[in-house]
Amino acid sequence: MQDESTERAKEAQPIILYNGEMVRPSIIRARQATFISPGILAIITLLALPCISLFAVAFMTRGQYGEILFEPTFGNIRRLFGFGFFGWSADNLLILWRSVVVAFVTTALCIALSYPLAFFLAARPAKTRLLWLTVLLIPFWTNLVIRTYAWLLVFDSDMPFARIMAWLGLMEPGTSAYPSQFAVYVGMVSVFLPFVALPIYTAVEKLDWSIVEAAVDLYSNKWRVFRHAILPQTLPGLSVGITLTFVPAMGMFVVPDMLGGARYMLIGNLIQQQFGTSRDWPFGAALSLVLMILTLGALMATGGRRKKGRA
Amino acid sequence: MKRCSIGSSIGSIAIFIFLYLPMLSVAIFSFNASKMGLKWGGFSTEWYGRLVQNETILNAAWNTLVLAVCSTFISTIIGTMLAIGMFRFPWSRRAMGKLNLLLHLPVVTPDIIFAVALVIAFSVIRYLTGLFELGMASMIVGHVTFQISFVALAVKGRLELIGHDVEEAACDLYAGYWRVLTKVLLPMLMPGIVAGAMLAFTLSLDDFVISFFTAGPKSGTLPLFIYASVKRGITPEIHALSTIIMVATICTVALMQKLTPDAKH
């Protein structure tokens, strides 16, 4: 009986031509579900759902031994805005503000360095250009910890940099140039420079030089040539570069941890602390939530600009 | 008209020096004979010899390699399947939008939020099933999760490039679906799959944050080892280890450029 009905259901289904093959739609549906399910399931269960669960965890209480108690509270959010056990302090807000500022300045410095680099790369003859690009890609692929560690070595008190600075009177003799704000910026810029330089290079390579020449012929000064002839053409690459730098720079914790020390914490370090030594997951979740919202804001801002740039 | 001013050239050379100077000084000091401080004490390869005798480092190197190979293998299969499933089958526009969002999620999520999400997911799984202590298995799962999208995006590019014609021809010649998949589609996708796998492999070697959050007591990788040792001070052994890793990176990047000549960026 049942066989008959399924048999009839099969007959009722039309056979269609898809991608050169005669199949029933149900078979195509089964195939596409099989193909995507492992990947999509992994992304949903291990990334999307936990990210959504941050909203819940951020409003729970930390138990005495770092376990999560299912008692709803606004304590973590209040603490985020500085209302702790000992009255109001601006520490957490300051760290948040500093993360945004560091990400912003890093992105700006990277852009300023990327333009000359992009023009230099685009002007190389075709034969050696791939070699130059590889030279730029190698630091990009080198492990972050090793690159940051390398700066520790350069900034050490025995190395020329610290000695020259001490000789100029800018630093105490015999001290290292880290931990300091300066060291954090140097580390950040060297990490993120390829992320900006490569998309800008791609845009500069496709640049329509006749527009630039027209601007020069019409007696534009250098700034106006850049502002009106070069910048609009490289805007797509620029906005990709900004997204690729600003978003990860806000959450960066290796560089400020190694080069900045405890006095120069960013939100990434604070989150790491909550999930590490402090074992305060609810507060960590609240901080992650803030970082997530900042990330979404940055993505939407650059995404909107990109659409405008195309129009 | 000159397309690159002298100022730009000088600036660019300075930028390259800025990028390479730290790495170069690590390489130079890995051959320094003096143990303490950064005074030059003559040429020596002693520290490279010491590395081979250090059990912790050998163990960490082994872990790094196992992690990268296993996660690349798994994510290449899952990522290729995902790309074929998404871009070779009919989807409604709404479903496609959602799938695209999920596909790009691992790419845009900052490392640290990714790591926090994984830690939460693992602890929920552990709470529900009692399995899954943090260790090599959890690290492999974590790396696979972020590699899938990169592999799928690399394969997607290739899928769009090759079009449907050859598959349709194979179907016309009475090849079954399995045969079309294994004998026609996969061989044609191979350059994309290889590029995706190499990308996944380098991403795994390069990762620090996700390993840092999901590692167990015995599954530390080389970057984790270096990070922990730096906290105790710089030693010549770390210089030597970093130099080896940098040389390995240079070789991998050169190999990648050779194998995928069209991947300029």
Coordinates of C-alpha atoms in Angstrom, one line a residue:
Chain A
M1 CA 0.0 0.0 0.0
Q2 CA 2.7 2.4 1.1
D3 CA 4.9 1.3 -1.8
E4 CA 2.1 2.1 -4.2
S5 CA 1.6 5.6 -2.8
T6 CA 5.3 6.5 -2.9
E7 CA 5.4 5.1 -6.4
R8 CA 2.6 7.4 -7.4
A9 CA 4.3 10.4 -5.8
K10 CA 7.4 9.7 -7.8
E11 CA 5.4 9.6 -11.0
A12 CA 3.6 12.8 -10.1
Q13 CA 7.0 14.6 -9.9
P14 CA 8.1 16.0 -13.2
I15 CA 11.4 15.1 -14.6
I16 CA 13.4 18.2 -15.4
L17 CA 16.5 18.9 -17.3
Y18 CA 19.1 20.4 -15.0
N19 CA 22.7 21.0 -15.9
G20 CA 22.4 18.6 -18.8
E21 CA 20.9 15.8 -16.7
M22 CA 17.3 14.5 -16.6
V23 CA 16.4 14.3 -12.9
R24 CA 13.6 14.7 -10.4
P25 CA 13.6 18.0 -8.4
S26 CA 13.6 15.9 -5.2
I27 CA 16.9 14.3 -6.2
I28 CA 18.5 17.7 -6.9
R29 CA 17.2 19.0 -3.5
A30 CA 18.7 16.0 -1.7
R31 CA 22.0 16.5 -3.5
Q32 CA 22.3 20.2 -2.7
A33 CA 21.4 19.6 0.9
T34 CA 24.1 16.9 1.2
F35 CA 26.8 19.1 -0.4
I36 CA 26.3 22.1 1.8
S37 CA 25.2 20.6 5.1
P38 CA 28.7 19.7 6.6
G39 CA 30.1 23.2 6.0
I40 CA 27.0 25.2 6.9
L41 CA 26.3 23.1 10.0
A42 CA 29.9 23.7 11.2
I43 CA 29.6 27.4 10.6
I44 CA 26.2 27.6 12.3
T45 CA 27.0 25.5 15.4
L46 CA 30.5 26.7 16.0
L47 CA 30.3 30.3 15.0
A48 CA 26.9 31.8 14.3
L49 CA 25.0 30.3 17.3
P50 CA 27.8 31.0 19.8
C51 CA 27.9 34.6 18.6
I52 CA 24.2 34.9 19.1
S53 CA 24.5 33.3 22.5
L54 CA 26.9 36.1 23.6
F55 CA 23.7 38.2 24.0
A56 CA 22.5 35.7 26.6
V57 CA 25.8 35.1 28.3
A58 CA 26.5 38.8 28.7
F59 CA 23.5 39.1 31.0
M60 CA 24.4 36.1 33.3
T61 CA 26.3 36.1 36.6
R62 CA 29.8 34.8 37.3
G63 CA 29.9 32.2 40.0
Q64 CA 32.5 32.2 42.8
Y65 CA 34.8 29.8 40.9
G66 CA 34.3 31.3 37.5
E67 CA 31.4 29.2 36.5
I68 CA 28.3 30.7 34.8
L69 CA 25.2 31.1 36.9
F70 CA 21.9 31.4 35.1
E71 CA 20.9 34.5 37.0
P72 CA 20.0 37.4 34.8
T73 CA 21.8 40.6 35.7
F74 CA 22.8 44.0 34.2
G75 CA 26.0 43.9 36.3
N76 CA 28.3 43.2 33.3
I77 CA 26.9 46.0 31.2
R78 CA 27.1 48.4 34.2
R79 CA 30.7 47.3 34.8
L80 CA 31.5 47.9 31.2
F81 CA 30.4 51.5 31.6
G82 CA 32.6 51.8 34.7
F83 CA 30.2 51.2 37.6
G84 CA 32.2 48.7 39.6
F85 CA 32.4 47.7 43.3
F86 CA 34.5 50.8 44.1
G87 CA 32.3 53.4 42.5
W88 CA 32.7 54.8 39.0
S89 CA 36.0 54.5 37.1
A90 CA 36.7 55.3 33.4
D91 CA 39.1 52.4 32.9
N92 CA 36.9 50.2 30.7
L93 CA 35.5 53.0 28.7
L94 CA 39.1 54.3 28.2
I95 CA 40.2 50.9 26.9
L96 CA 37.2 50.9 24.5
W97 CA 38.0 54.4 23.3
R98 CA 41.7 53.6 22.9
S99 CA 40.9 50.5 20.8
V100 CA 38.9 52.6 18.4
V101 CA 41.6 55.3 18.3
V102 CA 44.5 52.9 17.8
A103 CA 42.5 51.1 15.0
F104 CA 41.8 54.5 13.3
V105 CA 45.3 55.8 13.5
T106 CA 46.8 52.5 12.4
T107 CA 44.5 52.5 9.3
A108 CA 45.3 56.1 8.5
L109 CA 49.1 55.5 8.8
C110 CA 48.8 52.4 6.6
I111 CA 46.9 54.3 3.9
A112 CA 49.5 57.1 3.9
L113 CA 52.3 54.6 3.4
S114 CA 50.3 52.4 0.9
Y115 CA 49.9 55.0 -1.8
P116 CA 53.6 55.6 -2.6
L117 CA 54.1 51.8 -2.3
A118 CA 51.2 51.0 -4.7
F119 CA 52.5 53.5 -7.3
F120 CA 56.0 52.1 -6.9
L121 CA 54.8 48.5 -7.4
A122 CA 52.6 49.5 -10.4
A123 CA 55.5 51.2 -12.1
R124 CA 57.7 48.1 -12.0
P125 CA 58.2 46.4 -15.3
A126 CA 55.9 43.3 -15.8
K127 CA 58.9 41.0 -15.4
T128 CA 59.9 42.0 -11.9
R129 CA 56.5 43.0 -10.6
L130 CA 55.5 39.6 -9.4
L131 CA 58.8 39.4 -7.5
W132 CA 58.2 42.7 -5.8
L133 CA 54.6 41.6 -4.9
T134 CA 56.0 38.4 -3.4
V135 CA 58.5 40.4 -1.4
L136 CA 55.4 42.4 0.0
L137 CA 53.5 39.1 0.6
I138 CA 56.2 37.4 2.6
P139 CA 55.7 39.5 5.8
F140 CA 52.0 39.2 5.3
W141 CA 52.2 35.4 5.6
T142 CA 54.8 35.4 8.3
N143 CA 53.5 34.5 11.7
L144 CA 52.1 37.4 13.7
V145 CA 53.8 36.4 16.9
I146 CA 57.2 36.1 15.2
R147 CA 56.9 39.5 13.5
T148 CA 55.9 41.2 16.8
Y149 CA 58.7 39.4 18.6
A150 CA 61.1 40.7 16.0
W151 CA 60.2 44.2 16.9
L152 CA 60.9 43.4 20.6
L153 CA 64.4 42.6 19.4
V154 CA 64.8 45.8 17.4
F155 CA 63.6 47.9 20.3
D156 CA 65.8 46.3 22.9
S157 CA 68.1 48.6 24.9
D158 CA 71.2 47.1 23.4
M159 CA 70.1 47.7 19.8
P160 CA 71.0 50.8 17.8
F161 CA 67.4 52.2 17.9
A162 CA 67.2 52.6 21.6
R163 CA 70.8 53.9 21.8
I164 CA 70.2 56.6 19.1
M165 CA 67.0 57.7 20.9
A166 CA 68.9 57.8 24.2
W167 CA 71.7 59.8 22.6
L168 CA 69.2 62.3 21.2
G169 CA 67.8 62.6 24.7
L170 CA 64.4 61.2 23.8
M171 CA 64.7 58.2 26.0
E172 CA 66.4 57.2 29.3
P173 CA 69.8 55.5 28.5
G174 CA 69.8 51.8 29.0
T175 CA 66.0 51.3 28.7
S176 CA 64.2 49.5 25.9
A177 CA 61.8 51.3 23.5
Y178 CA 59.0 49.0 24.6
P179 CA 56.5 48.8 26.2
S180 CA 55.2 52.0 24.8
Q181 CA 52.5 53.5 22.7
F182 CA 55.1 54.2 19.9
A183 CA 56.1 50.5 19.9
V184 CA 52.4 49.5 19.6
Y185 CA 51.8 51.7 16.6
V186 CA 55.0 50.5 14.9
G187 CA 53.9 46.9 15.4
M188 CA 50.4 47.5 14.3
V189 CA 51.4 49.4 11.1
S190 CA 53.9 46.7 10.1
V191 CA 51.3 44.0 10.6
F192 CA 48.5 45.7 8.7
L193 CA 50.4 47.5 5.9
P194 CA 50.1 44.7 3.3
F195 CA 46.3 44.5 4.0
V196 CA 46.0 48.1 2.7
A197 CA 48.8 48.1 0.2
L198 CA 47.6 45.2 -1.9
P199 CA 44.0 46.3 -2.6
I200 CA 45.3 49.9 -3.3
Y201 CA 47.9 48.4 -5.6
T202 CA 45.2 46.5 -7.5
A203 CA 43.3 49.7 -8.0
V204 CA 46.4 51.7 -9.0
E205 CA 47.3 49.1 -11.5
K206 CA 44.0 49.6 -13.3
L207 CA 44.2 53.4 -13.0
D208 CA 43.1 55.4 -16.1
W209 CA 46.2 57.6 -16.5
S210 CA 44.6 59.8 -19.2
I211 CA 42.5 61.4 -16.4
V212 CA 45.6 62.1 -14.4
E213 CA 47.3 63.6 -17.4
A214 CA 44.3 65.7 -18.1
A215 CA 44.4 67.1 -14.6
V216 CA 48.1 67.8 -14.9
D217 CA 47.6 69.5 -18.3
L218 CA 44.9 71.7 -16.7
Y219 CA 47.5 73.0 -14.1
S220 CA 46.2 71.1 -11.1
N221 CA 48.6 71.1 -8.2
K222 CA 49.7 67.8 -6.8
W223 CA 47.1 67.6 -4.1
R224 CA 44.2 68.3 -6.5
V225 CA 45.5 65.7 -9.0
F226 CA 45.4 63.2 -6.1
R227 CA 42.1 64.4 -4.8
H228 CA 40.2 64.6 -8.1
A229 CA 42.0 62.2 -10.5
I230 CA 43.5 59.5 -8.4
L231 CA 41.5 59.1 -5.2
P232 CA 38.0 58.5 -6.9
Q233 CA 39.5 55.8 -9.1
T234 CA 41.2 54.0 -6.2
L235 CA 38.2 54.3 -3.9
P236 CA 37.1 50.6 -4.2
G237 CA 40.6 49.4 -3.3
L238 CA 40.8 51.9 -0.5
S239 CA 37.6 50.8 1.1
V240 CA 38.6 47.1 0.9
G241 CA 41.8 48.1 2.6
I242 CA 40.1 50.1 5.3
T243 CA 37.7 47.2 6.1
L244 CA 40.6 44.6 6.2
T245 CA 42.6 46.8 8.6
F246 CA 40.2 48.7 10.8
V247 CA 38.0 45.7 11.8
P248 CA 40.8 43.3 12.9
A249 CA 42.9 46.2 14.3
M250 CA 40.1 46.9 16.9
G251 CA 40.2 43.3 18.1
M252 CA 44.0 42.9 18.0
F253 CA 45.5 41.6 21.2
V254 CA 48.9 40.1 20.3
V255 CA 50.7 43.3 19.4
P256 CA 49.4 45.5 22.3
D257 CA 50.1 42.6 24.7
M258 CA 53.7 42.1 23.6
L259 CA 54.7 45.7 22.7
G260 CA 52.4 47.7 24.9
G261 CA 52.3 45.8 28.2
A262 CA 49.6 46.1 30.8
R263 CA 49.4 49.9 30.7
Y264 CA 48.4 50.0 27.1
M265 CA 45.5 47.5 27.0
L266 CA 43.0 47.3 24.2
I267 CA 39.6 45.6 24.2
G268 CA 41.2 42.4 22.8
N269 CA 43.5 42.1 25.8
L270 CA 40.6 42.7 28.2
I271 CA 38.5 40.0 26.5
Q272 CA 41.4 37.6 26.6
Q273 CA 41.9 38.3 30.3
Q274 CA 38.2 37.5 31.0
F275 CA 38.4 34.1 29.2
G276 CA 41.9 33.4 30.6
T277 CA 43.2 34.3 34.0
S278 CA 40.1 36.1 35.4
R279 CA 37.7 33.4 34.3
D280 CA 34.8 35.8 34.0
W281 CA 33.0 34.6 30.9
P282 CA 29.8 36.8 31.3
F283 CA 31.9 40.0 31.4
G284 CA 34.1 38.7 28.6
A285 CA 30.9 38.0 26.6
A286 CA 29.7 41.6 27.3
L287 CA 33.0 42.9 25.9
S288 CA 32.9 40.6 22.9
L289 CA 29.4 41.9 22.2
V290 CA 30.6 45.5 22.2
L291 CA 33.5 44.5 19.8
M292 CA 31.0 42.7 17.6
I293 CA 28.7 45.8 17.4
L294 CA 31.7 48.0 16.6
T295 CA 32.7 45.6 13.9
L296 CA 29.2 45.6 12.4
G297 CA 29.2 49.4 12.5
A298 CA 32.6 49.6 10.7
L299 CA 31.5 47.0 8.1
M300 CA 28.3 48.9 7.4
A301 CA 30.0 52.2 7.2
T302 CA 32.6 51.0 4.7
G303 CA 30.0 48.9 2.8
G304 CA 27.8 51.9 2.4
R305 CA 30.7 54.0 1.1
R306 CA 31.6 51.3 -1.3
K307 CA 28.2 51.4 -2.9
K308 CA 28.4 55.1 -3.2
G309 CA 31.8 54.9 -4.8
R310 CA 30.5 52.6 -7.5
A311 CA 27.5 54.8 -8.3
Chain B
M1 CA 54.3 61.3 -17.9
K2 CA 56.2 59.8 -15.0
R3 CA 54.1 57.4 -13.1
C4 CA 56.3 57.0 -10.0
S5 CA 58.2 59.9 -8.6
I6 CA 61.6 59.6 -7.0
G7 CA 60.0 60.4 -3.6
S8 CA 57.6 57.4 -4.0
S9 CA 60.5 55.1 -4.9
I10 CA 62.6 56.2 -1.9
G11 CA 59.6 56.0 0.4
S12 CA 58.8 52.5 -0.9
I13 CA 62.3 51.2 -0.4
A14 CA 62.2 52.7 3.2
I15 CA 58.9 50.8 3.7
F16 CA 60.4 47.5 2.6
I17 CA 63.3 48.1 4.9
F18 CA 60.8 48.8 7.7
L19 CA 59.0 45.5 7.0
Y20 CA 62.2 43.4 6.7
L21 CA 64.5 45.0 9.2
P22 CA 63.0 43.3 12.3
M23 CA 62.9 39.9 10.6
L24 CA 66.4 40.3 9.3
S25 CA 67.8 41.2 12.7
V26 CA 66.2 38.1 14.2
A27 CA 67.9 36.0 11.5
I28 CA 71.3 37.7 12.2
F29 CA 71.1 37.3 16.0
S30 CA 70.2 33.6 15.7
F31 CA 73.8 33.1 14.7
N32 CA 75.1 35.1 17.7
A33 CA 77.4 33.1 19.9
S34 CA 76.9 35.0 23.1
K35 CA 74.1 33.7 25.3
M36 CA 73.0 36.7 27.2
G37 CA 72.0 40.1 25.9
L38 CA 72.4 41.3 22.3
K39 CA 76.1 41.9 22.1
W40 CA 77.7 40.3 19.1
G41 CA 79.9 37.4 20.4
G42 CA 80.9 35.8 17.1
F43 CA 79.3 33.5 14.6
S44 CA 77.8 30.2 15.8
T45 CA 75.2 27.7 14.8
E46 CA 75.0 26.3 18.3
W47 CA 71.4 27.4 18.8
Y48 CA 70.1 25.5 15.8
G49 CA 71.7 22.4 17.3
R50 CA 70.1 23.1 20.7
L51 CA 66.6 23.3 19.0
V52 CA 66.8 19.7 17.8
Q53 CA 67.5 18.5 21.3
N54 CA 64.7 20.5 22.9
E55 CA 61.7 18.1 23.5
T56 CA 59.2 20.9 24.0
I57 CA 60.1 22.6 20.7
L58 CA 60.1 19.3 18.8
N59 CA 56.7 18.5 20.3
A60 CA 55.3 21.9 19.4
A61 CA 56.6 21.7 15.9
W62 CA 55.0 18.2 15.5
N63 CA 51.7 19.6 16.9
T64 CA 51.8 22.6 14.4
L65 CA 52.3 20.3 11.5
V66 CA 49.6 17.7 12.5
L67 CA 47.2 20.6 13.1
A68 CA 47.8 22.2 9.8
V69 CA 47.7 19.0 7.8
C70 CA 44.6 17.5 9.4
S71 CA 42.6 20.7 9.4
T72 CA 43.6 21.5 5.8
F73 CA 42.6 18.0 4.7
I74 CA 39.2 18.2 6.3
S75 CA 38.4 21.8 5.4
T76 CA 39.4 21.2 1.8
I77 CA 36.8 18.4 1.4
I78 CA 34.1 20.3 3.3
G79 CA 34.8 23.6 1.6
T80 CA 34.8 22.1 -1.9
M81 CA 31.5 20.4 -1.2
L82 CA 30.1 23.7 0.1
A83 CA 31.2 25.6 -3.0
I84 CA 29.7 23.0 -5.4
G85 CA 26.5 22.8 -3.3
M86 CA 26.1 26.5 -3.3
F87 CA 27.1 27.5 -6.8
R88 CA 26.1 24.4 -8.9
F89 CA 22.5 24.0 -7.7
P90 CA 19.4 26.2 -7.9
W91 CA 18.7 28.2 -4.8
S92 CA 16.0 30.8 -4.3
R93 CA 17.3 34.3 -4.0
R94 CA 16.5 34.4 -0.3
A95 CA 18.2 31.1 0.6
M96 CA 21.2 32.2 -1.4
G97 CA 21.4 35.5 0.5
K98 CA 21.4 33.6 3.8
L99 CA 24.0 31.1 2.6
N100 CA 26.2 33.9 1.4
L101 CA 26.0 35.6 4.8
L102 CA 27.0 32.4 6.5
L103 CA 29.8 31.8 4.0
H104 CA 31.3 35.2 4.6
L105 CA 30.8 35.2 8.4
P106 CA 34.1 33.4 9.2
V107 CA 36.0 35.8 6.9
V108 CA 34.8 39.0 8.5
T109 CA 34.6 37.9 12.2
P110 CA 37.6 39.3 14.1
D111 CA 39.9 36.5 15.4
I112 CA 39.2 37.1 19.0
I113 CA 35.4 36.9 18.7
F114 CA 35.8 33.8 16.6
A115 CA 38.0 32.3 19.4
V116 CA 35.4 33.3 22.1
A117 CA 32.6 31.8 20.0
L118 CA 34.6 28.5 19.7
V119 CA 35.3 28.4 23.4
I120 CA 31.6 28.8 24.2
A121 CA 30.6 26.2 21.6
F122 CA 33.1 23.7 23.0
S123 CA 32.1 24.2 26.6
V124 CA 28.4 23.7 25.6
I125 CA 29.3 20.5 23.7
R126 CA 31.4 19.3 26.7
Y127 CA 28.5 20.2 29.1
L128 CA 26.0 18.2 27.0
T129 CA 28.1 15.2 26.0
G130 CA 30.9 15.1 28.5
L131 CA 33.4 14.7 25.6
F132 CA 35.7 17.1 23.9
E133 CA 38.4 18.3 26.4
L134 CA 40.4 21.2 24.9
G135 CA 43.3 19.8 23.0
M136 CA 44.4 18.7 19.5
A137 CA 40.8 17.7 18.5
S138 CA 39.3 21.0 19.5
M139 CA 42.1 22.9 17.8
I140 CA 41.5 21.0 14.5
V141 CA 37.8 21.6 14.7
G142 CA 38.4 25.3 15.3
H143 CA 40.9 25.7 12.4
V144 CA 38.5 23.8 10.1
T145 CA 35.7 26.2 10.9
F146 CA 37.6 29.2 9.7
Q147 CA 39.3 27.5 6.8
I148 CA 36.1 26.2 5.2
S149 CA 35.0 29.6 3.9
F150 CA 38.4 30.4 2.4
V151 CA 38.5 27.1 0.6
A152 CA 34.9 27.5 -0.6
L153 CA 35.6 31.0 -1.9
A154 CA 38.7 29.8 -3.8
V155 CA 36.8 27.0 -5.4
K156 CA 33.9 29.3 -6.2
G157 CA 36.2 31.4 -8.4
R158 CA 37.2 28.4 -10.4
L159 CA 33.5 27.1 -10.6
E160 CA 32.5 30.4 -12.2
L161 CA 35.4 30.3 -14.6
I162 CA 34.8 26.8 -16.0
G163 CA 31.1 27.2 -16.7
H164 CA 28.6 24.3 -17.3
D165 CA 29.4 23.2 -20.8
V166 CA 31.7 20.3 -20.2
E167 CA 29.4 18.8 -17.5
E168 CA 26.4 19.1 -19.8
A169 CA 28.4 17.4 -22.6
A170 CA 29.3 14.5 -20.2
C171 CA 25.6 14.1 -19.2
D172 CA 24.6 14.0 -22.9
L173 CA 27.1 11.2 -23.3
Y174 CA 25.2 9.2 -20.6
A175 CA 27.6 9.7 -17.7
G176 CA 25.9 9.2 -14.4
Y177 CA 26.0 12.0 -11.8
W178 CA 28.8 10.4 -9.8
R179 CA 30.9 9.9 -12.9
V180 CA 30.3 13.6 -13.9
L181 CA 31.4 14.7 -10.4
T182 CA 34.5 12.6 -10.1
K183 CA 35.7 12.4 -13.7
V184 CA 34.7 15.8 -15.0
L185 CA 33.9 18.4 -12.4
L186 CA 36.6 17.6 -9.7
P187 CA 39.5 17.4 -12.2
M188 CA 38.5 20.7 -13.7
L189 CA 38.2 22.3 -10.3
M190 CA 41.6 21.0 -9.2
P191 CA 43.5 24.3 -9.6
G192 CA 40.9 26.1 -7.4
I193 CA 41.0 23.2 -4.8
V194 CA 44.8 23.3 -4.6
A195 CA 44.8 27.1 -4.2
G196 CA 42.2 26.8 -1.5
A197 CA 44.1 24.0 0.3
M198 CA 47.3 26.0 0.2
L199 CA 45.5 29.1 1.6
A200 CA 44.0 27.0 4.3
F201 CA 47.4 25.4 5.2
T202 CA 49.1 28.8 5.5
L203 CA 46.2 30.2 7.5
S204 CA 46.5 27.4 9.9
L205 CA 50.3 27.8 10.3
D206 CA 49.8 31.6 10.6
D207 CA 47.1 31.4 13.3
F208 CA 47.8 32.3 16.8
V209 CA 44.6 33.7 18.5
I210 CA 42.3 30.7 17.8
S211 CA 45.0 28.2 18.9
F212 CA 45.7 30.3 22.0
F213 CA 42.1 30.0 23.1
T214 CA 41.4 26.4 22.1
A215 CA 44.7 24.7 23.0
G216 CA 44.9 22.1 25.7
P217 CA 47.9 21.7 28.1
K218 CA 49.7 19.3 25.7
S219 CA 48.7 20.6 22.3
G220 CA 50.7 23.8 22.2
T221 CA 51.9 24.9 18.7
L222 CA 55.1 26.8 17.8
P223 CA 53.6 30.3 17.9
L224 CA 52.1 29.5 21.3
F225 CA 55.5 28.3 22.5
I226 CA 57.3 31.5 21.2
Y227 CA 54.6 33.7 22.8
A228 CA 55.0 31.9 26.2
S229 CA 58.8 32.1 26.0
V230 CA 58.9 35.8 25.1
K231 CA 57.1 36.4 28.4
R232 CA 60.2 34.9 30.1
G233 CA 62.7 37.0 28.1
I234 CA 64.3 36.7 24.7
T235 CA 66.7 33.8 24.1
P236 CA 68.9 32.9 21.1
E237 CA 67.1 29.6 20.8
I238 CA 63.9 31.6 20.0
H239 CA 65.8 33.6 17.3
A240 CA 66.9 30.3 15.7
L241 CA 63.3 28.9 15.8
S242 CA 61.8 32.1 14.4
T243 CA 64.4 32.1 11.6
I244 CA 63.5 28.5 10.6
I245 CA 59.8 29.4 10.6
M246 CA 60.5 32.5 8.5
V247 CA 62.5 30.6 5.9
A248 CA 59.7 28.0 5.8
T249 CA 57.2 30.7 5.2
I250 CA 59.3 32.2 2.4
C251 CA 59.5 28.8 0.7
T252 CA 55.7 28.2 1.0
V253 CA 54.9 31.7 -0.4
A254 CA 57.3 31.1 -3.3
L255 CA 55.7 27.7 -4.0
M256 CA 52.2 29.2 -3.9
Q257 CA 53.2 31.8 -6.4
K258 CA 54.7 29.1 -8.7
L259 CA 51.6 26.9 -8.4
T260 CA 49.0 29.6 -8.9
P261 CA 50.4 32.0 -11.4
D262 CA 47.1 33.8 -11.8
A263 CA 46.7 34.5 -8.1
K264 CA 48.5 37.9 -8.0
H265 CA 46.8 39.1 -4.9

